[in-house]
Amino acid sequence: MTTPAQRLKTALEAPGLHLMPCCFDALSARLIEQAGFRVSLMSGFAVSATRLGMPDTGLISFAEMLDQLRNVCQAAPGLLVIGDGDTGYGNAMNVQRTVRDYARAGAAAVLIEDQVSPKRCGHTKGKQVVGRAEARMKIRAAVDAARSGADDILILARTDARATHGFDAALERCQDFVEEGADIIFMEAPHDAAEMAAFCAGIDRPAMANMVRGGQTPMLPPRELEALGFKLAAYPLTLMSAAIDAMRAALAAVADGREGQVAQADFEALKSLVGFPDYYEREQAYRAAE
């Protein structure tokens, strides 16, 4: 039986761009899977917002993220999930624990970045990165952990150095990560299509684009991202932002006595989504004889 990591590697070797609406809980992961998407990234920004109601500034813990990842992977077993591992939650040894535990939770890949802890969302102010040598060693530790045990997982290496050191320095870090054996490379927040193209051309690994509406990277259509050389396109806030707008509209309707006019899932469809029919069927197998 192939592992999630093996399935993701095969998917990345095939032609084409994979669109990744990002999940933040079990229900969003199941919706993504049912919509036919093969890959998703569990967004740290979205998990911090929905689980804690707090900003993505390093406030959410390793244990909370791991717990959320387990729920996501169990709810959508056919979905190839990339877990946001932030900075690895500490030094190189913490990185290795993060990699191994994310693999055991069911992730196909884990994202490890080079920000100073506590980290910040990649499209917000105040970011800092560790030194280039330390960043390289953390990715080396991640790759060693991924390759040394029975728990199979791919490593997605991210740099935020574009914001602090410029594009060329960020690309050099990406090339370091390739040399260390990272499977997927992610340069956060290139400023324009020319930088995005140069990033893809400058690395010999599958590249990920991060599509944040209102962020620092231009929102390009999928066909352009694929032409530039990207293999993965993440949409980290699309589902959460859409849900927020829908909930605000529903709350306003309820407040005005218009609940009956709120667009919402049919009750039978909702029960089916969360698994009532399967539950009832399995329940019958354990009914005691009268």
Coordinates of N, CA and C in Angstrom, one line a residue, residues 121-252:
C121 N 2.7 35.6 9.8 CA 2.2 35.3 8.5 C 3.1 35.9 7.4
G122 N 3.3 35.2 6.3 CA 4.3 35.6 5.3 C 3.9 36.9 4.6
H123 N 2.7 37.3 4.7 CA 2.3 38.6 4.0 C 2.0 39.7 4.9
T124 N 2.6 39.6 6.1 CA 2.4 40.7 7.1 C 3.7 41.3 7.5
K125 N 3.7 42.4 8.3 CA 4.9 43.1 8.6 C 5.6 42.4 9.8
G126 N 6.9 42.8 9.9 CA 7.7 42.4 11.1 C 8.4 41.0 11.0
K127 N 8.5 40.5 9.8 CA 9.1 39.2 9.7 C 10.7 39.3 9.9
Q128 N 11.3 38.2 10.4 CA 12.7 38.1 10.5 C 13.0 36.6 10.2
V129 N 14.2 36.4 9.6 CA 14.6 35.1 9.3 C 15.9 34.7 10.1
V130 N 16.1 33.4 10.3 CA 17.4 33.0 10.9 C 18.5 33.1 9.9
G131 N 19.7 32.9 10.3 CA 20.9 33.0 9.4 C 20.8 31.9 8.3
R132 N 21.5 32.1 7.2 CA 21.4 31.2 6.1 C 21.9 29.8 6.5
A133 N 23.0 29.7 7.3 CA 23.5 28.4 7.7 C 22.6 27.7 8.6
E134 N 21.9 28.4 9.6 CA 20.9 27.8 10.4 C 19.7 27.3 9.7
A135 N 19.3 28.1 8.7 CA 18.2 27.7 7.9 C 18.5 26.4 7.1
R136 N 19.7 26.3 6.6 CA 20.1 25.1 5.9 C 20.1 23.9 6.8
M137 N 20.6 24.1 8.0 CA 20.7 22.9 9.0 C 19.3 22.5 9.4
K138 N 18.4 23.4 9.5 CA 17.0 22.9 9.9 C 16.4 22.1 8.8
I139 N 16.6 22.5 7.5 CA 16.1 21.7 6.4 C 16.9 20.3 6.4
R140 N 18.2 20.4 6.6 CA 18.9 19.1 6.7 C 18.3 18.2 7.7
A141 N 18.0 18.7 8.9 CA 17.5 17.9 10.0 C 16.1 17.4 9.6
A142 N 15.3 18.2 8.9 CA 14.0 17.8 8.5 C 14.1 16.6 7.5
V143 N 15.0 16.7 6.5 CA 15.1 15.7 5.5 C 15.7 14.4 6.2
D144 N 16.6 14.5 7.1 CA 17.1 13.4 7.8 C 16.0 12.6 8.5
A145 N 15.2 13.4 9.2 CA 14.1 12.8 9.9 C 13.1 12.1 9.0
A146 N 12.8 12.7 7.8 CA 11.9 12.1 6.9 C 12.4 10.8 6.2
R147 N 13.7 10.7 6.2 CA 14.3 9.6 5.4 C 14.8 8.5 6.4
S148 N 14.9 8.8 7.6 CA 15.6 7.8 8.5 C 14.7 6.8 9.2
G149 N 13.4 7.0 9.2 CA 12.5 6.1 9.9 C 11.5 5.5 9.0
A150 N 10.5 4.9 9.7 CA 9.5 4.2 8.9 C 8.4 5.1 8.5
D151 N 8.4 6.4 9.1 CA 7.3 7.3 8.8 C 7.6 8.2 7.6
D152 N 7.0 7.9 6.5 CA 7.3 8.5 5.2 C 6.6 9.8 5.1
I153 N 7.3 10.9 4.7 CA 6.8 12.2 4.5 C 7.7 13.0 3.6
L154 N 7.2 13.9 2.8 CA 8.0 14.8 2.0 C 8.2 16.1 2.8
I155 N 9.3 16.8 2.4 CA 9.7 18.1 3.0 C 9.4 19.2 2.1
L156 N 8.6 20.2 2.5 CA 8.4 21.4 1.8 C 9.2 22.5 2.5
A157 N 10.2 23.0 1.9 CA 11.1 24.0 2.5 C 10.7 25.4 2.0
R158 N 10.5 26.3 3.0 CA 10.1 27.6 2.7 C 11.1 28.6 3.2
T159 N 11.3 29.7 2.4 CA 12.1 30.8 2.9 C 11.2 32.1 2.8
D160 N 11.4 32.9 3.9 CA 10.8 34.2 3.9 C 11.8 35.3 3.7
A161 N 13.0 35.0 3.2 CA 14.1 35.9 3.1 C 13.9 37.0 2.0
R162 N 12.9 36.8 1.1 CA 12.6 37.8 0.1 C 12.3 39.1 0.8
A163 N 11.6 39.1 1.9 CA 11.1 40.3 2.6 C 12.3 41.0 3.3
T164 N 13.3 40.2 3.8 CA 14.3 40.8 4.6 C 15.7 41.0 3.9
H165 N 15.9 40.1 2.9 CA 17.3 40.1 2.3 C 17.2 40.3 0.8
G166 N 16.0 40.4 0.2 CA 15.9 40.5 -1.2 C 15.8 39.2 -2.0
F167 N 15.5 39.4 -3.3 CA 15.1 38.2 -4.1 C 16.4 37.3 -4.2
D168 N 17.5 37.8 -4.6 CA 18.7 37.0 -4.9 C 19.1 36.1 -3.7
A169 N 19.1 36.7 -2.5 CA 19.4 36.0 -1.3 C 18.4 34.9 -1.0
A170 N 17.1 35.2 -1.2 CA 16.1 34.2 -1.0 C 16.2 33.0 -2.0
L171 N 16.6 33.3 -3.2 CA 16.8 32.2 -4.2 C 18.0 31.4 -3.8
E172 N 19.0 32.0 -3.2 CA 20.2 31.2 -2.8 C 19.8 30.3 -1.7
R173 N 18.9 30.7 -0.8 CA 18.4 29.8 0.3 C 17.6 28.7 -0.3
C174 N 16.8 29.0 -1.3 CA 16.0 27.9 -2.0 C 17.0 26.9 -2.6
Q175 N 18.1 27.3 -3.2 CA 19.0 26.4 -3.8 C 19.7 25.6 -2.7
D176 N 20.0 26.2 -1.5 CA 20.5 25.5 -0.4 C 19.6 24.3 0.0
F177 N 18.3 24.6 0.0 CA 17.3 23.6 0.4 C 17.2 22.5 -0.6
V178 N 17.4 22.8 -1.9 CA 17.5 21.7 -2.9 C 18.7 20.8 -2.6
E179 N 19.8 21.4 -2.3 CA 21.0 20.7 -2.1 C 20.9 19.8 -0.8
E180 N 20.1 20.2 0.1 CA 19.8 19.4 1.3 C 18.8 18.3 1.1
G181 N 18.2 18.3 0.0 CA 17.2 17.2 -0.3 C 15.8 17.5 -0.1
A182 N 15.4 18.8 0.1 CA 14.0 19.1 0.2 C 13.2 18.7 -1.1
D183 N 12.0 18.3 -0.9 CA 11.2 17.7 -2.0 C 10.4 18.8 -2.8
I184 N 10.0 19.8 -2.1 CA 9.2 20.9 -2.7 C 9.8 22.2 -2.1
I185 N 9.9 23.3 -2.9 CA 10.4 24.5 -2.5 C 9.4 25.7 -2.6
F186 N 9.4 26.5 -1.6 CA 8.5 27.6 -1.6 C 9.2 28.9 -1.2
M187 N 9.3 29.9 -2.1 CA 9.7 31.2 -1.7 C 8.5 32.1 -1.4
E188 N 8.4 32.5 -0.2 CA 7.2 33.3 0.2 C 7.3 34.7 -0.4
A189 N 6.2 35.2 -1.0 CA 6.0 36.6 -1.3 C 7.0 37.2 -2.4
P190 N 7.2 36.5 -3.5 CA 7.9 37.2 -4.6 C 7.0 38.3 -5.1
H191 N 7.6 39.4 -5.6 CA 6.8 40.6 -5.8 C 6.1 40.7 -7.2
D192 N 6.6 40.0 -8.1 CA 6.0 40.1 -9.5 C 6.2 38.8 -10.3
A193 N 5.6 38.8 -11.4 CA 5.7 37.5 -12.3 C 7.1 37.2 -12.7
A194 N 7.9 38.3 -12.9 CA 9.3 38.1 -13.3 C 10.1 37.3 -12.2
E195 N 9.9 37.7 -10.9 CA 10.5 37.0 -9.8 C 10.0 35.6 -9.7
M196 N 8.7 35.4 -9.9 CA 8.1 34.1 -9.8 C 8.7 33.2 -10.9
A197 N 8.9 33.7 -12.1 CA 9.5 32.9 -13.1 C 11.0 32.6 -12.8
A198 N 11.7 33.6 -12.3 CA 13.1 33.3 -12.0 C 13.3 32.3 -10.9
F199 N 12.3 32.4 -9.9 CA 12.4 31.4 -8.8 C 12.2 30.0 -9.4
C200 N 11.2 29.8 -10.2 CA 10.9 28.4 -10.8 C 12.1 28.0 -11.6
A201 N 12.7 28.9 -12.4 CA 13.8 28.5 -13.3 C 15.1 28.2 -12.5
G202 N 15.2 28.8 -11.3 CA 16.4 28.7 -10.5 C 16.5 27.5 -9.6
I203 N 15.4 26.7 -9.5 CA 15.5 25.5 -8.7 C 15.1 24.2 -9.4
D204 N 15.7 23.1 -9.0 CA 15.4 21.8 -9.6 C 14.5 21.0 -8.7
R205 N 13.4 21.6 -8.4 CA 12.4 20.9 -7.6 C 11.0 21.4 -7.9
P206 N 9.9 20.7 -7.5 CA 8.6 21.3 -7.7 C 8.5 22.5 -6.8
A207 N 7.9 23.6 -7.4 CA 7.8 24.9 -6.7 C 6.3 25.1 -6.4
M208 N 6.1 25.8 -5.2 CA 4.8 26.2 -4.8 C 4.6 27.7 -4.8
A209 N 3.4 28.1 -5.3 CA 3.0 29.5 -5.3 C 1.9 29.7 -4.2
N210 N 2.0 30.8 -3.6 CA 1.0 31.1 -2.5 C 0.1 32.3 -2.9
M211 N -1.2 32.0 -3.2 CA -2.1 33.0 -3.8 C -2.9 33.6 -2.6
V212 N -2.5 34.7 -2.1 CA -3.2 35.4 -1.1 C -3.8 36.7 -1.6
R213 N -5.1 36.8 -1.7 CA -5.7 38.0 -2.3 C -5.4 39.2 -1.3
G214 N -4.8 40.2 -1.9 CA -4.4 41.4 -1.1 C -3.0 41.3 -0.6
G215 N -2.3 40.1 -0.9 CA -0.9 39.9 -0.4 C 0.1 40.6 -1.4
Q216 N 1.3 40.3 -1.2 CA 2.4 40.9 -1.9 C 2.7 40.2 -3.3
T217 N 2.2 39.0 -3.5 CA 2.4 38.3 -4.7 C 1.2 38.5 -5.6
P218 N 1.4 38.7 -6.9 CA 0.2 38.9 -7.8 C -0.6 37.6 -7.9
M219 N -1.9 37.8 -7.9 CA -2.8 36.7 -8.1 C -2.9 36.3 -9.6
L220 N -2.2 35.3 -10.0 CA -2.2 34.9 -11.4 C -3.1 33.8 -11.6
P221 N -3.8 33.7 -12.8 CA -4.6 32.5 -13.0 C -3.8 31.2 -13.1
P222 N -4.4 30.1 -12.9 CA -3.7 28.8 -12.9 C -2.9 28.6 -14.2
R223 N -3.4 28.9 -15.4 CA -2.7 28.7 -16.6 C -1.3 29.4 -16.6
E224 N -1.3 30.6 -16.0 CA -0.1 31.4 -16.0 C 0.9 30.8 -15.0
L225 N 0.4 30.4 -13.8 CA 1.2 29.8 -12.8 C 1.9 28.5 -13.4
E226 N 1.1 27.8 -14.1 CA 1.7 26.5 -14.7 C 2.8 26.9 -15.7
A227 N 2.5 27.9 -16.5 CA 3.4 28.3 -17.6 C 4.7 28.8 -17.0
L228 N 4.7 29.4 -15.8 CA 5.9 29.9 -15.1 C 6.7 28.8 -14.5
G229 N 6.1 27.6 -14.3 CA 6.8 26.5 -13.8 C 6.3 25.9 -12.5
F230 N 5.3 26.5 -11.9 CA 4.8 26.0 -10.6 C 4.1 24.7 -10.7
K231 N 4.2 23.8 -9.7 CA 3.5 22.6 -9.6 C 2.4 22.6 -8.6
L232 N 2.4 23.5 -7.6 CA 1.4 23.6 -6.6 C 1.0 25.1 -6.5
A233 N -0.3 25.3 -6.3 CA -0.8 26.7 -6.1 C -1.7 26.6 -4.9
A234 N -1.3 27.3 -3.8 CA -2.0 27.2 -2.5 C -2.9 28.5 -2.5
Y235 N -4.2 28.3 -2.0 CA -5.1 29.3 -1.7 C -5.5 29.3 -0.3
P236 N -4.6 29.9 0.6 CA -4.7 29.6 2.0 C -5.9 30.2 2.7
L237 N -6.5 31.3 2.2 CA -7.6 31.9 3.0 C -8.9 31.9 2.2
T238 N -9.0 31.3 1.1 CA -10.2 31.4 0.3 C -11.4 30.9 1.0
L239 N -11.3 29.6 1.5 CA -12.4 29.0 2.1 C -12.8 29.7 3.4
M240 N -11.8 30.1 4.2 CA -12.1 30.7 5.5 C -12.8 32.1 5.2
S241 N -12.2 32.9 4.3 CA -12.7 34.2 4.0 C -14.2 34.1 3.5
A242 N -14.4 33.1 2.6 CA -15.8 33.0 2.1 C -16.7 32.6 3.2
A243 N -16.3 31.7 4.1 CA -17.1 31.3 5.2 C -17.5 32.5 6.1
I244 N -16.5 33.3 6.3 CA -16.7 34.5 7.2 C -17.8 35.4 6.6
D245 N -17.7 35.7 5.3 CA -18.7 36.5 4.7 C -20.1 35.9 4.7
A246 N -20.1 34.6 4.5 CA -21.4 33.9 4.5 C -22.0 33.9 5.9
M247 N -21.2 33.7 6.9 CA -21.7 33.7 8.3 C -22.1 35.1 8.7
R248 N -21.4 36.1 8.3 CA -21.9 37.5 8.6 C -23.2 37.8 8.0
A249 N -23.4 37.4 6.7 CA -24.6 37.6 6.0 C -25.8 36.8 6.7
A250 N -25.5 35.6 7.2 CA -26.5 34.8 7.9 C -26.9 35.4 9.2
L251 N -25.9 35.9 9.9 CA -26.1 36.5 11.2 C -27.0 37.8 11.1
A252 N -26.7 38.6 10.0 CA -27.5 39.8 9.8 C -28.9 39.4 9.4

